[in-house]
RNA sequence: GGAGCGGUAGCUCAGUUGGUUAGAGCGCCGGCCUGUCACGCCGGAGGUCGCGGGUUCAAGUCCCGUCCGCUCCGCCA
């Protein structure tokens, strides 16, 4: 038997018992005559004491112990003694009132010196990933992985309690031209043909609804061959949910219940339900973003009314051209540095602005306002923006003037940049602001491609009241979808929609998206066919599990909550994948590389 | 595809206007120590300053190129 207890189990009440522990050498404190070893397992640490008078052989062996050796100790649980009237209790650890007086020490496996110290901060991501199995030994990482387990368990239990059945769908599936780039898998048995790894089990879960499953879920691995980010990996996990005969309200209630359970069981916190709801354009107009971070203010204010006939030509012309003039008030940021203004200008331009107009409010009087543009404003205009933006001494006002969409984007990004520059979220890390963003547009015109795209996906149902607008292309941009996102602290946790379940409506939707009849038959024939045979009304949602766990663990990257993640370039540095394969393997699957060797 | 930040000892980092033998803390190795818990004390080893080229009497430091890591934009229905 390797152990009778784990390393965070023994307390005063165990004193006198003979126990056995197994684990890693966390620290060695060799005093010469007496040696202290902290033994660590995944639960915690326990101090072991070696003395020559207890067991000369074990004490001698203990001198040879090094960090991360794997050992087994047996001995007697003892109270921490008082030495010269001083307590030796360590209040910093949960087992600090006891220690094990070791009588037997077995070295199960020696460890080489590690490439990095487990108890120190490590900034070298490269090194962490190369030795991920060591990185994961650090308590924070172990805790993250176990929190991930607690969350998936809470979700499974919650969905099970609501009558949902977990069903696996194929990993080898069919490539669809819409959406993200697919990972492809050549088929050996079908030369020249390829499977695609699923970006999401969307069509399969809808077909399960046609199959009469009614309530489906899956903790589903999904794949997208796009560039990576701190919150994006090429393979990631979605909690995929679909149900028949269900309304949006039913889905909201289900998800609010699940997230309540998740945060109660993973972090022990109670979250407020029901979540607030914001419609898409409300979110865009106020926060410039469809996943608003609402833990700080600085909302966007529309000033178009005041500048219709302005002497400031830039604003006037923007409004005449159908655009808007809006601004945010970055409270207390009048002391913005030249470098920061330059940075804010870059952010604005990146979002499509021509430039950045601003006012540094140095004092109460309008003539103390420092700004490249304020000289063009009339006294009435100054008074009006002072009132609408609630301008006070010390504020920084940032303007945007352009089309509504561009201004939303520009000011939305500036708002977040100001937040970062000023640490407005300091002290609010623990706040959990959930909300639903609803009434997304159904379609979005892509200028580059010259065609309409689905904002969510092509299976999303238009709102019943807007369905008739599908007949009139000039109105396509106004059609709202039965689609919704759940947002937490400015992060999109998940999104879903009610789906189209009628064959004709689905075919019409494809035509709107520029998918002709032939292409429909080839790529979507199975789902259009299925809809002819009694498809029930249905809808669902998918939650990004990695992001959810990341936020629950208060981490900044999903890499911290994935056991073996990939780096910026999609490489697993530990196993060195992807890797080249030999010619024979490629020949078997009828694949030939076109990569050119780099010439020096 | 683009932008920003970074790469100096095993790790975390410092290194001034270019100027002696490139430093610190932790870790590591050896020694001492019977109540430590960030143990302490003494001694020691350890460097292709990412790589290549250039400027210079002299480059970790300046210039050019390149590789790698992270972050962001594009992209991600």
XYZ file of C-alpha atoms (C1' of nucleotides) in Angstrom:
677
model
C 0.000 0.000 0.000
C 1.483 3.301 -1.102
C -0.476 5.533 1.227
C -2.951 5.571 4.103
C -3.672 9.296 3.798
C -3.089 12.084 1.330
C -0.781 14.980 2.093
C -3.462 17.428 3.145
C -5.367 15.110 5.438
C -3.580 14.797 8.758
C -4.653 16.974 11.678
C -4.096 17.134 15.442
C -6.714 14.420 15.907
C -4.491 11.928 14.059
C -1.679 12.317 16.604
C -0.234 8.983 17.634
C -1.405 7.142 14.513
C 1.046 5.343 12.277
C 0.589 6.511 8.680
C 2.114 6.136 5.238
C 2.299 8.953 2.676
C 3.549 8.986 -0.888
C 4.418 11.973 -3.008
C 7.103 14.330 -4.237
C 9.824 16.033 -2.206
C 8.579 19.618 -2.146
C 11.363 21.132 -0.062
C 14.373 19.901 1.887
C 15.509 21.754 5.021
C 18.579 19.907 6.208
C 19.659 21.098 9.684
C 22.435 18.542 9.978
C 21.117 16.668 12.970
C 17.454 16.977 12.073
C 16.085 17.025 8.528
C 12.707 18.396 7.500
C 11.153 17.256 4.263
C 7.836 18.612 2.970
C 6.144 15.834 1.049
C 3.646 16.990 -1.580
C 0.831 15.313 -3.461
C -2.014 16.868 -5.410
C -3.900 17.677 -2.220
C -1.210 19.523 -0.269
C 1.962 19.169 1.799
C 2.916 17.538 5.091
C 6.142 18.052 7.036
C 8.239 14.956 7.705
C 10.968 14.941 10.354
C 14.027 12.694 10.212
C 16.228 12.200 13.268
C 19.083 9.784 13.711
C 17.720 8.644 17.069
C 14.377 7.600 15.487
C 15.830 5.670 12.591
C 19.501 6.088 11.757
C 19.162 4.519 8.339
C 16.195 6.663 7.197
C 17.837 9.800 8.572
C 20.999 9.034 6.656
C 19.056 8.369 3.463
C 17.095 11.602 3.902
C 20.289 13.634 3.430
C 20.373 12.434 -0.160
C 16.856 13.659 -1.009
C 16.474 16.355 -3.652
C 13.496 18.357 -4.863
C 10.940 16.330 -6.836
C 12.248 12.894 -5.845
C 9.270 10.571 -5.458
C 9.192 9.057 -2.000
C 7.135 7.018 0.390
C 7.364 7.691 4.123
C 5.939 5.800 7.068
C 5.929 7.075 10.608
C 4.053 8.430 13.558
C 1.843 11.524 13.450
C 2.998 13.930 16.136
C 2.012 17.354 17.397
C 4.436 20.091 16.388
C 6.509 20.488 19.575
C 7.262 23.572 21.606
C 10.991 24.356 21.539
C 12.340 26.707 24.208
C 8.803 27.958 24.816
C 8.349 28.703 21.076
C 5.600 26.999 19.107
C 6.716 25.328 15.883
C 3.215 25.285 14.412
C 3.121 26.540 10.800
C -0.132 28.383 10.247
C 0.522 28.806 6.546
C -0.295 25.202 5.704
C -3.373 23.218 6.610
C -1.342 20.362 8.087
C 0.825 22.828 10.030
C -0.128 21.551 13.482
C 1.320 18.101 12.886
C 4.390 16.421 11.464
C 5.390 12.865 10.710
C 8.274 11.407 12.653
C 9.579 9.123 9.954
C 10.603 5.577 10.679
C 10.738 4.303 7.092
C 11.784 6.105 3.938
C 11.548 4.563 0.490
C 12.820 6.424 -2.546
C 10.406 5.372 -5.286
C 12.177 7.334 -8.020
C 14.962 9.899 -8.111
C 14.504 13.138 -10.046
C 17.057 15.108 -12.027
C 17.233 18.834 -11.297
C 14.214 20.376 -13.017
C 14.675 22.867 -15.873
C 12.749 25.422 -13.804
C 11.651 25.898 -10.212
C 8.049 24.992 -9.525
C 7.651 27.557 -6.733
C 8.813 30.552 -8.781
C 7.112 32.651 -11.422
C 8.017 31.498 -14.896
C 7.679 33.855 -17.853
C 9.284 31.655 -20.456
C 6.212 30.171 -22.154
C 8.367 28.186 -24.508
C 10.039 26.361 -21.627
C 6.753 25.797 -19.804
C 5.241 24.155 -22.869
C 8.286 22.041 -23.620
C 8.016 20.554 -20.125
C 4.287 20.872 -19.710
C 4.167 17.774 -17.473
C 6.315 19.707 -14.971
C 4.465 22.975 -15.448
C 1.258 21.157 -14.567
C 2.768 20.087 -11.221
C 2.511 23.676 -10.038
C -0.440 24.006 -7.669
C -2.091 26.713 -9.737
C -2.144 24.511 -12.827
C -3.326 21.450 -10.948
C -6.079 23.565 -9.434
C -7.107 24.879 -12.873
C -7.409 21.384 -14.336
C -9.458 20.220 -11.379
C -11.691 23.294 -11.639
C -12.204 22.378 -15.278
C -13.319 18.929 -14.184
C -15.665 20.412 -11.574
C -17.205 22.635 -14.248
C -17.720 19.898 -16.841
C -19.202 17.701 -14.143
C -21.574 20.460 -13.024
C -22.639 20.972 -16.636
C -23.155 17.260 -17.289
C -25.100 16.843 -14.051
C -27.187 19.951 -14.693
C -28.034 18.938 -18.242
C -28.801 15.387 -17.149
C -31.163 16.713 -14.481
C -32.950 18.642 -17.207
C -33.427 15.535 -19.328
C -30.631 16.100 -21.825
C -28.784 13.116 -23.280
C -25.089 13.267 -24.189
C -24.551 11.980 -27.710
C -21.297 11.851 -29.658
C -21.174 13.049 -33.236
C -18.488 12.267 -35.817
C -15.022 13.816 -35.674
C -14.439 12.787 -39.276
C -17.069 14.807 -41.043
C -17.669 16.836 -44.160
C -16.031 20.082 -45.168
C -18.371 23.006 -45.645
C -17.313 26.074 -47.600
C -19.004 28.490 -45.185
C -17.199 29.743 -42.132
C -13.742 29.063 -40.799
C -11.011 27.132 -42.581
C -11.313 23.387 -42.040
C -8.691 20.907 -40.930
C -8.710 18.225 -43.604
C -8.059 14.498 -43.304
C -7.338 12.547 -46.476
C -9.279 9.358 -46.988
C -7.105 6.352 -47.874
C -10.103 4.257 -48.902
C -11.479 7.014 -51.091
C -8.515 8.403 -53.018
C -8.599 12.138 -53.598
C -11.383 12.684 -51.066
C -11.135 14.334 -47.698
C -12.892 14.413 -44.385
C -12.994 17.656 -42.399
C -12.736 17.928 -38.647
C -15.885 19.612 -37.303
C -15.872 23.327 -36.555
C -18.968 22.575 -34.508
C -21.482 19.720 -34.511
C -24.135 22.113 -35.824
C -25.717 20.027 -38.558
C -25.482 16.744 -36.668
C -27.255 18.168 -33.653
C -30.040 19.569 -35.807
C -30.394 16.183 -37.465
C -30.661 14.642 -34.001
C -33.641 16.922 -33.461
C -35.201 15.610 -36.682
C -34.430 12.162 -35.266
C -36.631 12.907 -32.293
C -33.963 13.022 -29.579
C -35.518 16.287 -28.367
C -32.808 17.148 -25.849
C -29.170 16.695 -26.818
C -25.859 17.870 -25.469
C -22.209 17.103 -26.024
C -18.934 18.263 -24.527
C -17.627 18.517 -28.049
C -14.115 19.021 -29.357
C -14.169 21.474 -32.252
C -11.490 22.436 -34.770
C -10.791 25.616 -36.719
C -7.712 26.207 -38.826
C -7.379 29.923 -38.158
C -4.746 32.072 -36.451
C -4.441 31.666 -32.691
C -4.948 34.088 -29.805
C -4.841 34.040 -26.030
C -8.456 32.860 -26.123
C -8.301 30.820 -29.330
C -6.785 27.387 -29.940
C -7.067 25.320 -33.119
C -8.875 22.660 -31.113
C -11.207 23.746 -28.376
C -14.190 22.469 -26.472
C -17.791 23.538 -26.710
C -20.691 22.597 -24.527
C -23.066 22.000 -27.391
C -26.776 22.008 -26.587
C -29.879 21.582 -28.747
C -33.535 21.003 -27.930
C -36.845 20.680 -29.722
C -40.127 22.424 -28.893
C -38.190 25.052 -27.024
C -38.406 28.837 -26.852
C -35.664 31.402 -26.395
C -36.944 31.945 -22.859
C -36.553 28.220 -22.129
C -32.952 28.323 -23.331
C -32.140 31.420 -21.273
C -33.578 29.800 -18.142
C -31.650 26.585 -18.801
C -28.317 28.372 -19.306
C -28.821 30.687 -16.344
C -29.492 27.624 -14.198
C -26.429 25.809 -15.546
C -24.109 28.769 -15.013
C -25.457 29.258 -11.497
C -24.561 25.644 -10.792
C -21.164 25.957 -12.456
C -20.096 28.973 -10.413
C -21.532 27.579 -7.203
C -19.697 24.291 -7.595
C -16.430 25.559 -9.038
C -15.961 28.794 -7.151
C -18.583 28.739 -4.445
C -20.143 31.993 -5.587
C -23.762 32.834 -6.184
C -24.516 34.636 -9.425
C -27.440 36.951 -10.014
C -30.235 35.714 -12.259
C -32.012 36.431 -14.487
C -29.244 38.014 -16.542
C -29.778 41.494 -18.000
C -30.669 41.635 -21.668
C -29.431 44.119 -24.197
C -30.452 44.112 -27.802
C -27.623 44.131 -30.298
C -27.933 47.744 -31.379
C -28.352 48.925 -27.815
C -25.061 47.177 -26.956
C -23.370 48.651 -30.016
C -24.659 52.191 -29.417
C -23.771 52.251 -25.721
C -20.594 50.146 -25.613
C -19.519 49.912 -29.249
C -19.292 46.164 -28.923
C -21.581 43.138 -29.142
C -19.914 41.663 -26.042
C -19.889 44.676 -23.749
C -17.674 44.942 -20.694
C -19.996 46.736 -18.265
C -17.933 46.700 -15.093
C -16.964 50.293 -15.795
C -19.009 53.165 -17.257
C -17.717 55.480 -19.958
C -20.702 54.816 -22.189
C -20.940 56.249 -25.672
C -23.080 59.397 -25.986
C -24.686 60.546 -29.241
C -24.079 64.220 -30.013
C -25.268 64.304 -33.626
C -28.226 66.545 -32.810
C -25.892 69.326 -31.585
C -23.597 69.289 -34.597
C -26.093 69.174 -37.497
C -25.372 72.777 -38.397
C -21.976 73.007 -36.781
C -19.252 75.350 -37.919
C -16.924 72.380 -37.597
C -17.068 71.012 -41.108
C -15.832 67.511 -40.320
C -18.733 66.844 -37.954
C -21.307 68.598 -40.099
C -20.363 66.681 -43.237
C -20.354 63.344 -41.390
C -23.935 63.927 -40.273
C -25.024 65.154 -43.715
C -23.566 61.963 -45.150
C -25.857 59.887 -42.944
C -23.286 59.344 -40.207
C -23.180 60.233 -36.534
C -21.072 62.220 -34.094
C -20.562 60.503 -30.773
C -18.150 60.673 -27.866
C -17.035 59.034 -24.665
C -15.993 60.776 -21.490
C -12.922 59.121 -19.991
C -13.366 60.410 -16.443
C -10.238 61.827 -14.843
C -8.005 61.066 -17.841
C -7.223 64.688 -18.817
C -3.630 64.001 -17.844
C -3.259 61.608 -20.770
C 0.314 61.659 -22.077
C 1.313 62.479 -25.627
C 2.337 58.863 -26.099
C -1.040 57.655 -24.897
C -2.875 60.040 -27.231
C -0.763 58.668 -30.054
C -1.694 55.138 -29.062
C -5.404 56.051 -28.837
C -5.145 57.595 -32.285
C -3.694 54.357 -33.630
C -6.516 52.367 -32.059
C -9.072 54.710 -33.643
C -7.476 54.451 -37.061
C -7.248 50.691 -36.824
C -11.006 50.683 -36.340
C -11.525 52.804 -39.424
C -11.493 56.365 -38.093
C -9.816 59.099 -40.126
C -8.278 60.564 -36.994
C -8.995 61.236 -33.364
C -10.587 64.411 -32.021
C -10.288 64.947 -28.275
C -10.596 67.484 -25.485
C -8.447 67.539 -22.374
C -10.615 69.243 -19.788
C -8.028 71.167 -17.779
C -10.489 73.396 -15.950
C -14.080 74.397 -15.651
C -13.945 77.339 -18.064
C -14.274 76.377 -21.729
C -11.139 78.357 -22.618
C -9.069 75.981 -20.467
C -10.118 72.983 -22.568
C -7.118 71.792 -24.511
C -8.011 70.398 -27.895
C -7.134 70.673 -31.555
C -10.807 71.128 -32.477
C -12.526 73.003 -29.684
C -11.851 76.342 -31.385
C -14.346 75.365 -34.082
C -17.180 74.809 -31.589
C -19.753 77.445 -30.758
C -20.531 78.324 -27.150
C -23.905 76.525 -27.503
C -22.202 73.385 -28.760
C -19.733 73.461 -25.876
C -22.524 73.893 -23.362
C -24.512 71.079 -24.953
C -21.681 68.527 -24.876
C -20.715 69.640 -21.375
C -24.217 68.715 -20.254
C -24.688 65.524 -22.310
C -21.262 64.112 -21.453
C -21.372 65.342 -17.866
C -17.998 67.001 -18.362
C -16.056 67.909 -15.245
C -12.565 69.185 -14.594
C -9.997 66.469 -15.277
C -11.953 64.559 -17.938
C -10.811 63.461 -21.385
C -13.379 63.521 -24.180
C -12.832 61.345 -27.256
C -14.932 61.857 -30.382
C -15.897 59.686 -33.294
C -17.642 60.831 -36.450
C -18.407 58.505 -39.315
C -21.054 55.905 -40.153
C -22.889 54.543 -37.130
C -21.130 51.195 -37.379
C -17.637 52.666 -37.665
C -18.209 55.103 -34.808
C -19.476 52.276 -32.595
C -16.368 50.265 -33.367
C -13.967 53.197 -32.900
C -15.409 54.412 -29.604
C -15.908 50.859 -28.368
C -12.209 50.144 -28.814
C -11.160 53.503 -27.349
C -13.345 52.810 -24.336
C -11.563 49.514 -23.672
C -8.137 51.041 -24.312
C -8.831 53.848 -21.806
C -9.937 51.233 -19.298
C -6.655 49.402 -19.694
C -4.569 52.578 -19.512
C -6.293 53.631 -16.293
C -6.815 50.234 -14.640
C -10.495 50.948 -14.223
C -11.135 47.280 -13.460
C -8.792 47.276 -10.490
C -10.591 45.793 -7.512
C -13.412 44.502 -9.719
C -11.735 41.231 -10.708
C -14.219 39.243 -8.653
C -17.325 40.852 -10.132
C -19.298 38.661 -12.516
C -21.371 40.607 -15.008
C -23.486 38.238 -17.089
C -25.831 39.411 -19.791
C -27.690 38.278 -22.869
C -27.195 40.153 -26.104
C -30.290 39.520 -28.242
C -31.818 40.433 -31.601
C -28.627 40.140 -33.613
C -28.915 41.054 -37.262
C -29.471 37.988 -39.431
C -27.295 39.125 -42.327
C -24.266 41.253 -42.886
C -23.038 42.579 -46.230
C -19.415 41.847 -46.993
C -17.976 44.612 -49.176
C -14.889 42.630 -50.163
C -16.783 39.533 -51.258
C -19.719 41.541 -52.542
C -22.242 39.234 -50.929
C -24.406 38.763 -47.863
C -23.130 36.536 -45.043
C -24.938 35.033 -42.089
C -23.980 36.863 -38.912
C -24.486 33.705 -36.830
C -24.800 30.815 -39.278
C -27.086 29.916 -42.175
C -29.389 27.791 -40.023
C -30.397 30.713 -37.812
C -34.038 31.647 -37.890
C -35.130 35.179 -38.736
C -37.502 36.768 -36.262
C -41.050 35.943 -37.346
C -41.932 39.638 -37.639
C -38.991 40.232 -40.020
C -39.350 37.080 -42.118
C -41.217 38.824 -44.904
C -38.225 41.157 -45.445
C -36.336 38.227 -46.985
C -38.284 38.988 -50.175
C -36.743 42.469 -50.451
C -32.948 42.625 -50.778
C -32.882 46.313 -49.830
C -34.194 45.295 -46.409
C -31.870 42.368 -45.725
C -29.676 44.413 -43.425
C -32.657 45.161 -41.191
C -33.717 41.563 -40.611
C -33.210 40.492 -37.016
C -32.423 36.922 -36.038
C -33.687 34.730 -33.229
C -30.076 34.680 -32.069
C -28.461 35.446 -28.744
C -25.057 35.513 -27.075
C -24.319 35.074 -23.405
C -21.590 37.465 -22.292
C -19.487 37.532 -19.135
C -17.257 40.524 -18.341
C -16.762 41.431 -21.972
C -16.158 37.869 -23.129
C -18.470 35.946 -25.410
C -19.195 32.816 -23.391
C -21.468 31.316 -25.961
C -24.071 31.896 -28.573
C -27.036 30.240 -30.124
C -30.286 30.650 -31.935
C -33.604 29.190 -32.815
C -33.133 27.334 -36.091
C -34.914 27.141 -39.356
C -36.844 23.837 -39.461
C -38.756 24.360 -42.717
C -37.187 23.142 -45.936
C -38.388 26.053 -48.044
C -37.279 28.739 -45.632
C -33.874 27.070 -45.334
C -33.520 26.941 -49.117
C -34.507 30.603 -49.343
C -31.898 31.447 -46.714
C -29.222 29.632 -48.725
C -30.213 31.547 -51.845
C -29.888 34.834 -49.928
C -26.380 33.748 -48.975
C -25.551 33.069 -52.609
C -25.624 29.280 -52.393
C -27.269 28.120 -55.619
C -29.512 25.079 -55.989
C -26.747 22.829 -57.228
C -24.438 23.760 -54.350
C -27.297 23.363 -51.887
C -27.961 19.862 -53.110
C -24.286 18.950 -52.953
C -23.355 20.436 -49.565
C -26.625 20.626 -47.663
C -28.828 18.046 -49.383
C -28.956 15.862 -46.295
C -30.259 18.586 -44.003
C -32.705 19.996 -46.574
C -33.909 16.456 -47.193
C -34.310 15.812 -43.483
C -36.437 18.924 -43.059
C -39.014 17.421 -45.456
C -39.835 14.583 -43.105
C -41.250 16.337 -40.072
C -38.524 18.416 -38.490
C -39.665 19.834 -35.153
C -39.107 23.468 -34.196
C -35.787 23.543 -32.394
C -32.960 25.696 -31.170
C -29.871 25.624 -29.050
C -26.679 27.161 -27.899
C -22.994 26.383 -27.570
C -20.843 27.552 -24.672
C -17.077 27.906 -25.019
C -15.895 25.630 -22.248
C -12.277 26.834 -22.355
C -13.290 30.468 -21.940
C -15.773 29.624 -19.227
C -13.132 27.737 -17.247
C -10.589 30.484 -17.902
C -12.899 33.092 -16.404
C -13.830 30.862 -13.480
C -10.101 30.368 -12.789
C -9.416 34.111 -13.240
C -6.867 33.321 -15.907
C -6.047 35.502 -18.908
C -5.471 32.761 -21.445
C -7.266 29.525 -22.220
C -3.835 27.883 -22.388
C -3.837 27.987 -18.587
C -6.873 25.719 -18.441
C -5.986 23.261 -21.222
C -3.683 20.403 -20.258
C -1.614 20.347 -23.433
C -2.241 23.489 -25.449
C -0.553 24.666 -28.630
C 1.526 27.809 -29.021
C 0.946 30.879 -31.217
C 1.750 28.930 -34.364
C -0.320 25.892 -33.514
C 2.704 23.875 -32.441
C 2.757 21.510 -29.481
C 6.310 22.191 -28.279
C 6.374 19.152 -26.026
C 5.662 16.508 -28.650
C 6.871 18.679 -31.551
C 3.706 18.320 -33.563
C 2.818 18.906 -36.294
C 5.716 17.019 -37.828
C 6.789 15.804 -41.228
C 5.712 12.341 -42.303
C 7.585 10.086 -44.641
C 6.866 9.693 -48.298
C 5.335 6.221 -47.892
C 2.680 7.517 -45.527
C 1.773 10.285 -47.939
C 1.674 7.915 -50.908
C -0.800 5.675 -49.109
C -3.246 8.528 -48.782
C -2.585 9.941 -52.251
C -1.161 13.202 -50.948
C 1.839 15.070 -52.307
C 3.327 18.123 -50.621
C 3.852 21.251 -52.680
C 6.063 22.890 -50.041
C 9.287 24.277 -51.486
C 12.506 23.797 -49.527
C 13.853 27.197 -48.486
C 17.013 28.104 -50.380
C 19.833 29.833 -48.503
C -0.566 39.156 -44.213
C 0.408 43.549 -40.628
C 1.818 46.017 -35.822
C 3.833 46.130 -30.809
C 6.796 44.022 -26.847
C 10.533 40.571 -25.596
C 15.157 36.965 -26.236
C 21.824 38.299 -21.327
C 23.915 32.027 -16.283
C 19.368 26.291 -15.317
C 15.216 30.184 -13.812
C 13.702 35.548 -12.836
C 16.029 39.836 -14.186
C 19.757 44.361 -14.037
C 23.432 46.055 -17.379
C 24.053 54.102 -17.875
C 26.442 58.400 -23.221
C 29.541 52.060 -27.076
C 35.015 51.507 -22.997
C 38.666 47.158 -17.625
C 37.651 40.452 -16.321
C 29.183 40.961 -18.207
C 26.388 41.283 -12.563
C 22.331 40.180 -8.663
C 18.593 36.944 -6.492
C 16.919 32.014 -6.740
C 18.514 27.190 -8.234
C 22.845 23.801 -8.617
C 27.655 21.476 -6.405
C 30.879 20.961 -1.785
C 31.260 21.933 3.547
C 29.030 23.245 8.515
C 24.557 23.174 11.424
C 19.324 18.875 16.290
C 13.440 22.796 15.249
C 13.327 24.432 10.212
C 9.185 25.804 7.210
C 11.457 31.621 1.469
C 16.086 27.714 7.106
C 20.914 29.921 8.091
C 26.362 30.381 7.453
C 31.070 29.466 4.455
C 33.072 28.165 -0.289
C 32.474 26.922 -5.580
C 30.937 25.940 -10.568
C 28.060 27.980 -14.283
C 27.708 32.841 -20.207
C 28.544 31.630 -28.331
C 24.589 38.287 -24.403
C 18.896 34.056 -29.884
C 21.562 33.650 -34.832
C 24.126 36.100 -39.154
C 26.225 40.408 -41.155
C 27.760 45.622 -40.743
C 29.695 50.418 -38.411
C 33.883 51.229 -34.894
C 40.367 51.345 -32.159
C 36.344 48.975 -29.220
C 29.405 46.308 -29.629
C 25.246 42.913 -24.706
C 24.679 48.289 -26.002
C 24.351 51.401 -32.615
C 22.571 49.746 -37.866
C 20.619 45.829 -41.323
C 18.776 40.977 -41.884
C 16.897 36.574 -39.783
C 14.832 32.981 -36.179
C 11.966 32.143 -31.787
C 8.189 33.545 -27.902
C 4.032 36.541 -26.255
C 0.080 40.244 -27.293
C -3.075 42.670 -30.728
C -5.248 43.788 -35.865
C -6.787 41.096 -40.177
C -9.020 36.203 -39.925
C -12.265 33.202 -36.508
C -20.275 31.533 -40.585
